Coordinates of C-alpha atoms in Angstrom, one line a residue:
M195 CA -34.0 -29.0 -1.9
A196 CA -31.9 -27.3 -4.6
A197 CA -29.7 -24.4 -3.5
P198 CA -31.0 -20.9 -4.4
P199 CA -29.3 -19.3 -7.4
G200 CA -25.9 -17.9 -6.4
R201 CA -25.7 -19.8 -3.1
S202 CA -24.0 -23.0 -2.0
P203 CA -26.0 -25.8 -0.3
E204 CA -24.9 -24.4 3.0
G205 CA -26.5 -21.0 2.3
A206 CA -23.2 -19.1 1.9
L207 CA -22.7 -16.8 -1.0
R208 CA -20.9 -17.8 -4.1
V209 CA -18.3 -15.2 -4.8
A210 CA -15.9 -14.6 -7.7
V211 CA -12.7 -12.5 -7.0
I212 CA -11.3 -11.0 -10.2
G213 CA -7.6 -10.2 -9.7
C214 CA -5.7 -12.2 -7.1
G215 CA -2.9 -9.9 -6.1
R216 CA -2.3 -8.9 -2.5
V217 CA -5.8 -7.5 -2.0
G218 CA -7.7 -10.0 -4.1
A219 CA -6.0 -13.1 -2.8
T220 CA -6.5 -11.9 0.8
Q221 CA -10.2 -11.3 0.2
A222 CA -10.7 -14.7 -1.5
A223 CA -9.0 -16.6 1.3
L224 CA -10.7 -14.8 4.1
L225 CA -14.2 -15.1 2.5
A226 CA -13.6 -18.8 2.0
A227 CA -12.5 -19.1 5.6
A228 CA -15.8 -17.4 6.6
G229 CA -17.7 -20.2 4.8
H230 CA -18.4 -18.7 1.4
D231 CA -17.8 -20.5 -1.9
V232 CA -15.0 -18.6 -3.7
V233 CA -13.3 -18.7 -7.0
G234 CA -10.3 -16.5 -7.7
V235 CA -9.5 -15.5 -11.2
D236 CA -6.3 -14.0 -12.4
V237 CA -4.6 -13.6 -15.8
D238 CA -1.1 -14.5 -14.3
E239 CA -0.8 -18.2 -14.8
S240 CA 2.1 -18.5 -12.4
R241 CA 0.2 -16.7 -9.7
V242 CA -2.8 -18.9 -10.2
A243 CA -0.7 -22.0 -10.0
A244 CA 1.0 -20.9 -6.8
L245 CA -2.2 -19.9 -5.0
A246 CA -3.9 -23.2 -6.1
A247 CA -1.0 -25.1 -4.5
G248 CA -1.4 -23.2 -1.3
D249 CA 1.7 -21.0 -1.8
V250 CA 1.5 -17.3 -1.3
P251 CA 3.4 -15.7 -4.2
F252 CA 4.2 -12.5 -2.3
H253 CA 5.1 -11.7 1.3
E254 CA 1.8 -11.4 3.1
P255 CA 2.0 -12.4 6.8
G256 CA -1.1 -14.4 8.0
L257 CA -2.4 -15.3 4.6
A258 CA -1.1 -18.9 4.3
A259 CA -3.4 -20.3 7.0
P260 CA -6.8 -19.1 5.6
L261 CA -5.6 -19.9 2.1
A262 CA -4.7 -23.5 3.0
A263 CA -8.0 -23.9 5.0
G264 CA -10.1 -22.7 2.0
L265 CA -8.4 -25.0 -0.4
S266 CA -8.5 -28.1 1.8
G267 CA -12.1 -27.4 2.6
G268 CA -13.1 -27.2 -1.0
R269 CA -14.5 -23.7 -0.7
L270 CA -11.7 -22.0 -2.6
R271 CA -10.2 -22.5 -6.0
F272 CA -8.2 -20.4 -8.5
T273 CA -8.2 -20.3 -12.2
S274 CA -7.2 -18.1 -15.2
D275 CA -10.5 -18.7 -16.9
V276 CA -13.0 -15.9 -16.2
A277 CA -15.8 -18.2 -17.3
A278 CA -15.5 -19.8 -13.9
A279 CA -17.1 -16.6 -12.4
A280 CA -20.4 -17.6 -14.0
G281 CA -23.0 -18.5 -11.3
A282 CA -21.4 -16.4 -8.6
R283 CA -23.8 -14.0 -7.0
V284 CA -21.1 -11.4 -6.1
H285 CA -18.1 -10.5 -8.2
L286 CA -15.3 -8.6 -6.5
V287 CA -13.0 -6.7 -9.0
C288 CA -9.7 -6.4 -7.2
V289 CA -7.5 -5.8 -10.3
G290 CA -4.2 -4.0 -9.5
T291 CA -4.3 -0.4 -10.6
S292 CA -0.9 1.1 -9.7
T293 CA -0.1 4.0 -11.9
R294 CA 3.5 3.0 -12.0
H295 CA 5.0 5.1 -14.8
A296 CA 2.1 4.8 -17.2
G297 CA 0.0 7.7 -15.8
A298 CA -3.5 7.7 -14.4
G299 CA -4.9 5.7 -17.3
A300 CA -3.2 2.6 -15.9
R301 CA -5.7 2.7 -13.0
R302 CA -8.6 2.4 -15.4
G303 CA -7.3 0.1 -18.2
G304 CA -6.9 -3.1 -16.1
V305 CA -10.4 -2.7 -14.6
E306 CA -12.0 -2.1 -18.0
A307 CA -10.3 -5.2 -19.3
A308 CA -11.4 -7.3 -16.4
L309 CA -15.0 -6.2 -16.8
A310 CA -14.9 -6.9 -20.5
G311 CA -14.1 -10.5 -19.7
L312 CA -16.6 -10.7 -16.8
V313 CA -19.7 -9.1 -18.3
P314 CA -20.6 -12.0 -20.7
H315 CA -20.8 -14.3 -17.6
L316 CA -23.0 -12.1 -15.4
Q317 CA -26.6 -12.9 -14.7
P318 CA -29.5 -10.6 -13.7
G319 CA -29.4 -9.8 -10.0
D320 CA -25.6 -10.3 -9.7
V321 CA -23.6 -7.7 -7.9
V322 CA -20.3 -6.5 -9.2
V323 CA -18.1 -4.7 -6.6
G324 CA -15.4 -2.4 -7.7
R325 CA -12.6 -2.7 -5.1
S326 CA -9.9 -1.3 -7.4
T327 CA -8.9 2.4 -7.1
V328 CA -9.9 4.2 -10.3
P329 CA -9.9 7.8 -11.6
V330 CA -12.9 9.9 -10.4
G331 CA -15.7 9.5 -12.9
T332 CA -14.8 6.0 -14.1
S333 CA -17.4 4.0 -12.2
R334 CA -20.4 5.5 -13.8
A335 CA -19.3 4.2 -17.2
L336 CA -18.4 0.8 -15.7
A337 CA -21.8 0.6 -14.0
A338 CA -23.5 1.2 -17.4
R339 CA -21.8 -1.9 -18.8
V340 CA -22.7 -4.0 -15.8
E341 CA -26.3 -2.8 -15.8
R342 CA -26.8 -3.9 -19.4
A343 CA -26.3 -7.4 -18.2
G344 CA -29.0 -6.9 -15.5
A345 CA -26.4 -6.7 -12.6
T346 CA -25.7 -3.9 -10.1
F347 CA -22.4 -2.1 -9.8
V348 CA -21.2 -1.0 -6.3
V349 CA -18.0 0.9 -5.5
Q350 CA -16.5 -0.4 -2.3
P351 CA -13.0 1.1 -2.4
D352 CA -10.1 -0.8 -0.8
L353 CA -9.2 1.6 2.0
L354 CA -6.0 -0.5 2.6
R355 CA -3.6 0.8 5.2
T356 CA 0.1 0.5 4.4
G357 CA 1.1 -2.7 6.0
P358 CA -0.2 -6.3 6.2
A359 CA -3.4 -6.9 4.3
V360 CA -4.9 -9.6 6.5
P361 CA -5.3 -7.6 9.7
H362 CA -6.7 -4.7 7.7
A363 CA -9.2 -6.9 5.9
L364 CA -10.4 -8.2 9.2
D365 CA -10.6 -4.8 10.8
P366 CA -10.9 -2.1 8.1
G367 CA -12.3 0.5 10.5
R368 CA -15.2 1.5 8.3
V369 CA -17.0 0.5 5.1
V370 CA -17.9 2.7 2.2
Y371 CA -20.6 1.8 -0.2
G372 CA -20.8 3.7 -3.5
L373 CA -24.2 2.9 -4.8
P374 CA -26.3 3.7 -7.9
T375 CA -28.4 6.8 -7.4
D376 CA -31.3 8.4 -9.3
A377 CA -31.4 12.0 -10.6
D378 CA -32.1 13.3 -7.2
G379 CA -29.2 11.6 -5.6
V380 CA -31.3 8.9 -3.9
V381 CA -30.0 5.4 -3.8
T382 CA -31.9 3.2 -6.2
P383 CA -33.8 0.1 -5.1
E384 CA -31.2 -2.1 -6.8
G385 CA -28.5 -0.3 -4.9
E386 CA -30.3 -0.9 -1.6
K387 CA -30.6 -4.6 -2.4
A388 CA -26.9 -4.8 -3.3
R389 CA -25.9 -3.1 0.0
A390 CA -28.0 -5.5 2.0
L391 CA -26.4 -8.4 0.3
L392 CA -22.9 -7.1 0.8
A393 CA -23.4 -6.3 4.4
G394 CA -23.3 -10.0 5.2
L395 CA -20.3 -10.7 3.0
E396 CA -17.5 -9.0 4.8
P397 CA -14.8 -11.3 6.2
H398 CA -14.6 -9.1 9.3
A399 CA -17.2 -8.2 11.9
P400 CA -20.7 -7.6 10.4
A401 CA -20.9 -4.4 8.5
H402 CA -23.6 -3.0 10.8
E403 CA -21.0 -3.0 13.6
L404 CA -18.7 -0.8 11.6
P405 CA -19.2 2.8 10.6
A406 CA -20.8 2.6 7.2
V407 CA -20.8 5.5 4.7
V408 CA -23.5 5.1 2.0
T409 CA -22.9 7.5 -0.9
D410 CA -22.7 7.8 -4.7
Y411 CA -20.0 6.5 -7.1
A412 CA -17.9 9.7 -7.3
T413 CA -17.7 10.2 -3.5
A414 CA -16.7 6.6 -3.0
E415 CA -14.0 6.9 -5.7
L416 CA -12.6 9.9 -4.0
A417 CA -12.7 8.3 -0.5
A418 CA -9.9 5.9 -1.5
L419 CA -7.7 8.5 -3.1
A420 CA -8.4 11.2 -0.5
T421 CA -7.5 8.8 2.4
G422 CA -4.1 8.1 1.1
A423 CA -3.5 11.7 0.0
F424 CA -4.4 13.0 3.5
L425 CA -1.9 10.7 5.1
A426 CA 0.7 11.9 2.6
V427 CA -0.1 15.5 3.6
K428 CA 0.8 14.6 7.3
A429 CA 4.0 12.8 6.2
S430 CA 5.0 15.8 4.0
F431 CA 4.4 18.1 7.0
V432 CA 6.8 16.1 9.0
A433 CA 9.3 16.3 6.2
A434 CA 8.9 20.1 6.1
V435 CA 9.4 20.6 9.9
T436 CA 12.3 18.2 9.8
V437 CA 14.1 20.8 7.7
L438 CA 13.4 23.4 10.4
C439 CA 14.6 21.1 13.1
E440 CA 17.8 20.3 11.3
A441 CA 18.5 24.0 10.8
S442 CA 17.5 25.1 14.4
G443 CA 18.9 22.2 16.4
A444 CA 15.4 21.1 17.5
D445 CA 14.4 17.4 17.7
V446 CA 11.7 16.4 15.2
A447 CA 10.7 13.2 17.2
A448 CA 10.0 15.2 20.3
L449 CA 8.1 17.8 18.2
A450 CA 6.0 15.0 16.7
D451 CA 5.1 13.9 20.2
A452 CA 4.1 17.4 21.2
L453 CA 1.9 17.7 18.1
G454 CA 0.4 14.2 18.5
H455 CA -0.9 14.8 21.9
D456 CA -3.3 17.4 20.5
T457 CA -6.4 15.4 19.8
R458 CA -7.2 17.5 16.8
I459 CA -4.0 16.3 15.1
G460 CA -3.1 12.8 16.5
R461 CA 0.2 11.1 16.6
R462 CA -0.3 8.5 13.8
W463 CA 1.5 9.3 10.5
L464 CA 3.6 12.0 12.2
D465 CA 6.5 9.6 12.6
P466 CA 9.7 11.3 11.1
G467 CA 10.5 8.1 9.4
R468 CA 7.5 8.6 7.1
A469 CA 8.8 11.8 5.7
S470 CA 10.2 10.2 2.6
G471 CA 6.7 9.2 1.4
G472 CA 6.4 6.2 -0.8
G473 CA 3.8 3.6 -1.5
R474 CA 0.1 4.1 -2.0
P475 CA -0.3 7.5 -0.2
T476 CA 2.2 9.1 -2.6
E477 CA 0.5 7.5 -5.5
D478 CA -2.9 8.7 -4.4
V479 CA -1.7 12.3 -4.2
R480 CA -0.6 12.1 -7.8
A481 CA -3.9 10.5 -8.8
L482 CA -5.9 13.3 -7.1
V483 CA -3.8 15.9 -8.8
A484 CA -4.5 14.3 -12.2
A485 CA -8.2 14.1 -11.4
A486 CA -8.3 17.8 -10.4
E487 CA -6.5 18.8 -13.6
G488 CA -8.9 16.7 -15.7
L489 CA -11.9 18.4 -14.1
G490 CA -10.4 21.8 -14.6
V491 CA -9.7 22.6 -11.0
G492 CA -6.0 21.9 -10.9
R493 CA -5.2 25.3 -9.4
E494 CA -7.1 24.5 -6.3
T495 CA -5.0 21.4 -5.6
A496 CA -1.6 23.2 -5.6
L497 CA -1.2 21.9 -2.0
L498 CA -1.2 18.3 -3.2
R499 CA 1.4 19.0 -5.9
E500 CA 3.6 20.6 -3.2
V501 CA 3.1 17.5 -1.0
D502 CA 4.6 15.3 -3.7
A503 CA 7.5 17.8 -4.2
V504 CA 8.2 17.9 -0.5
T505 CA 8.6 14.1 -0.2
V506 CA 10.9 14.0 -3.2
R507 CA 13.0 16.8 -1.8
H508 CA 13.3 14.9 1.5
R509 CA 14.7 11.9 -0.3
V510 CA 17.3 14.2 -1.9
A511 CA 18.1 15.7 1.5
L512 CA 18.9 12.2 2.8
V513 CA 21.4 11.7 -0.1
D514 CA 22.9 15.1 0.8
L515 CA 23.5 13.9 4.3
V516 CA 25.4 10.9 3.1
R517 CA 27.4 12.9 0.6
D518 CA 28.4 15.5 3.3
A519 CA 29.5 12.6 5.6
C520 CA 31.7 11.3 2.8
G521 CA 33.5 14.7 2.4
G522 CA 31.3 16.2 -0.2
A523 CA 31.2 13.4 -2.8
V524 CA 30.2 9.7 -2.8
A525 CA 32.0 8.8 -6.0
G526 CA 34.1 5.7 -5.3
R527 CA 32.6 5.3 -1.8
R528 CA 30.8 2.2 -0.5
V529 CA 27.4 2.8 0.9
A530 CA 25.2 0.0 2.5
V531 CA 21.5 0.5 2.4
L532 CA 19.5 -1.6 4.9
G533 CA 16.0 -2.1 3.4
A534 CA 14.5 -1.9 0.0
A535 CA 10.8 -2.5 0.4
S536 CA 8.3 0.3 0.4
W537 CA 7.4 -0.5 3.9
A538 CA 8.4 -3.0 6.5
G539 CA 6.4 -6.3 6.2
S540 CA 6.2 -6.2 2.4
D541 CA 8.2 -7.3 -0.6
D542 CA 6.7 -4.5 -2.7
V543 CA 9.3 -1.9 -3.9
H544 CA 7.0 0.4 -5.9
D545 CA 8.0 4.0 -5.2
S546 CA 10.3 2.7 -2.4
P547 CA 12.0 5.6 -0.7
A548 CA 14.9 3.2 0.1
L549 CA 15.5 2.4 -3.5
S550 CA 15.1 6.0 -4.5
V551 CA 17.9 7.0 -2.1
A552 CA 20.0 4.0 -3.2
A553 CA 19.6 4.8 -6.9
Q554 CA 20.5 8.5 -6.4
L555 CA 23.7 7.5 -4.5
Q556 CA 24.6 5.0 -7.3
L557 CA 24.1 7.7 -10.0
Q558 CA 26.5 9.9 -8.1
G559 CA 29.2 7.2 -8.3
A560 CA 28.8 5.3 -5.1
H561 CA 29.0 1.5 -5.0
V562 CA 25.7 0.8 -3.3
T563 CA 24.9 -2.6 -1.6
V564 CA 21.3 -3.3 -0.6
T565 CA 19.8 -5.9 1.6
D566 CA 16.2 -6.6 2.6
P567 CA 14.6 -9.6 4.4
R568 CA 11.9 -10.0 1.6
A569 CA 12.5 -7.7 -1.3
L570 CA 15.8 -8.8 -2.8
D571 CA 14.3 -10.5 -5.8
A572 CA 12.4 -7.3 -6.6
V573 CA 15.6 -5.3 -6.3
R574 CA 17.3 -7.6 -8.8
A575 CA 14.4 -7.1 -11.2
V576 CA 13.9 -3.3 -11.0
A577 CA 17.4 -2.1 -10.0
P578 CA 20.0 -4.4 -11.4
A579 CA 22.7 -1.8 -11.0
L580 CA 22.5 -2.1 -7.3
D581 CA 24.5 -4.8 -5.5
P582 CA 22.2 -7.1 -3.5
A583 CA 23.4 -8.7 -0.3
A584 CA 21.7 -11.6 1.5
T585 CA 22.7 -10.5 5.0
V586 CA 23.3 -7.3 6.9
A587 CA 26.9 -8.4 7.6
A588 CA 27.6 -8.8 3.9
C589 CA 25.9 -5.6 3.1
V590 CA 27.9 -3.4 5.5
A591 CA 31.3 -5.0 4.9
G592 CA 33.7 -2.3 4.0
A593 CA 31.1 0.4 3.9
D594 CA 31.9 4.1 4.3
A595 CA 28.3 4.9 5.3
V596 CA 25.3 2.8 6.3
V597 CA 21.7 3.9 5.6
L598 CA 18.8 2.3 7.4
A599 CA 16.1 3.0 4.9
T600 CA 13.2 0.6 5.6
P601 CA 12.1 0.1 9.3
W602 CA 12.2 -3.6 9.5
P603 CA 12.0 -4.7 13.2
E604 CA 15.2 -6.8 12.8
Y605 CA 17.1 -3.7 11.6
A606 CA 15.8 -1.6 14.5
A607 CA 17.0 -4.3 16.9
L608 CA 20.5 -4.6 15.4
D609 CA 23.4 -4.8 17.8
P610 CA 25.8 -2.2 16.4
R611 CA 28.9 -3.6 18.2
P612 CA 29.7 -6.6 15.9
L613 CA 29.1 -4.3 12.9
T614 CA 31.7 -1.8 13.9
A615 CA 34.5 -4.2 12.9
L616 CA 33.0 -4.8 9.5
V617 CA 32.7 -1.3 8.2
A618 CA 35.4 1.0 6.8
R619 CA 33.9 3.9 8.8
P620 CA 31.2 3.6 11.5
W621 CA 28.7 6.2 10.3
V622 CA 25.0 5.5 10.1
L623 CA 22.0 7.5 8.8
D624 CA 18.8 6.4 10.4
A625 CA 16.3 7.5 7.8
C626 CA 13.5 5.7 9.6
H627 CA 14.2 7.1 13.1
V628 CA 14.0 3.7 14.7
L629 CA 17.5 3.1 16.0
D630 CA 18.6 4.0 19.6
P631 CA 21.1 6.8 19.1
A632 CA 22.7 6.3 22.5
R633 CA 23.3 2.6 21.8
W634 CA 24.9 3.2 18.5
R635 CA 27.1 6.1 19.7
A636 CA 28.2 4.0 22.6
A637 CA 29.4 1.3 20.1
G638 CA 31.6 3.9 18.4
W639 CA 29.2 5.0 15.6
T640 CA 28.5 8.4 14.4
Y641 CA 24.7 8.5 14.4
R642 CA 22.7 10.8 12.1
A643 CA 19.0 11.3 11.6
A644 CA 17.5 14.3 9.8
G645 CA 16.1 16.7 12.4
R646 CA 17.4 14.7 15.4
R647 CA 20.0 15.6 18.0

């Protein structure tokens, strides 16, 4: 018997993943591991070649095994030809939409380009899923283009937590479906069919076992941005009270514990080490501010503008601590920065607090050496003025100040005793609040962390 349209002989869905960066490649590999027939499409030829060879072209723990299994089992392939998406029943658009320095329009342009290539290959009944974060109001126009091909557009935002993508994809915590609705706000029959189809597609536990929010396009668009922005609000609050702790002699870590035991608040994202912001939450704040201004309600989002400003000021305050420790100026001093990635477990340096601090110190005349377990190639590409070091020992050699700026576990576990003999002056700024102050002080170091005793 011939396989039904859009399904493999085994009955699994045929899926096309458009955009094979960190999110897309993870989705493709896990869906293939779950038994679906998957083709990944990306315009980056080198990325396609690496993934097709079973090599993960970025640091993503846990991805290599499902990638290899999908390739060896014949259920997964990668190509730069979008025509390979023809015949798939579901098309996941996972194009990267970082705003970088190009403004909010960068979030939309890549998705529009991807759809322009995909639409000619769609068939009636196909489902196109927008996983990319886009400006509020974008999806309605995207849906109109998809609907002209007889397909249905669904917004299913990537609610990715900062950290490894594989565990999150397997346990996202909830699922949001942004579906087409009629004039009365009721989900259309096509939307209901698309939701039923997608409920069996997730690589994690069946969707009915997770909290599912069924809503319209605009609400689903906002869900992704508001999630990151709210986390940034919590982090900026910690940054603000850190200043109070620094001035009053209070301890911000103990304060965070006191707040976190209140079930209305919770301890997560109150870690003092998050006060410098960075990564997607910071970016989502800026995107929400841009959306509000575009809709004429920018005044009502003044809080979010201040959130961004607070995190920036916290980074400046870290630089001030180093400068004060160096006698009021860092010009001619050697500063070692441990960590460059935006967060531990990644090689992504976009909006990295560590690189922001390093760059500010370098601009003030310091000789800045940076090390990182995974992100040194990115440092060389985006910050060539900084001096990369392959090891911690090489990084801290001759340093007048050491800054722990990304909370990699191997840095938190460092033994300070052998490092004491390598530095010019044993002074450390724990920007991540992960070191044991007593241990470092016992080894002869002056330990500093904003808002800590």
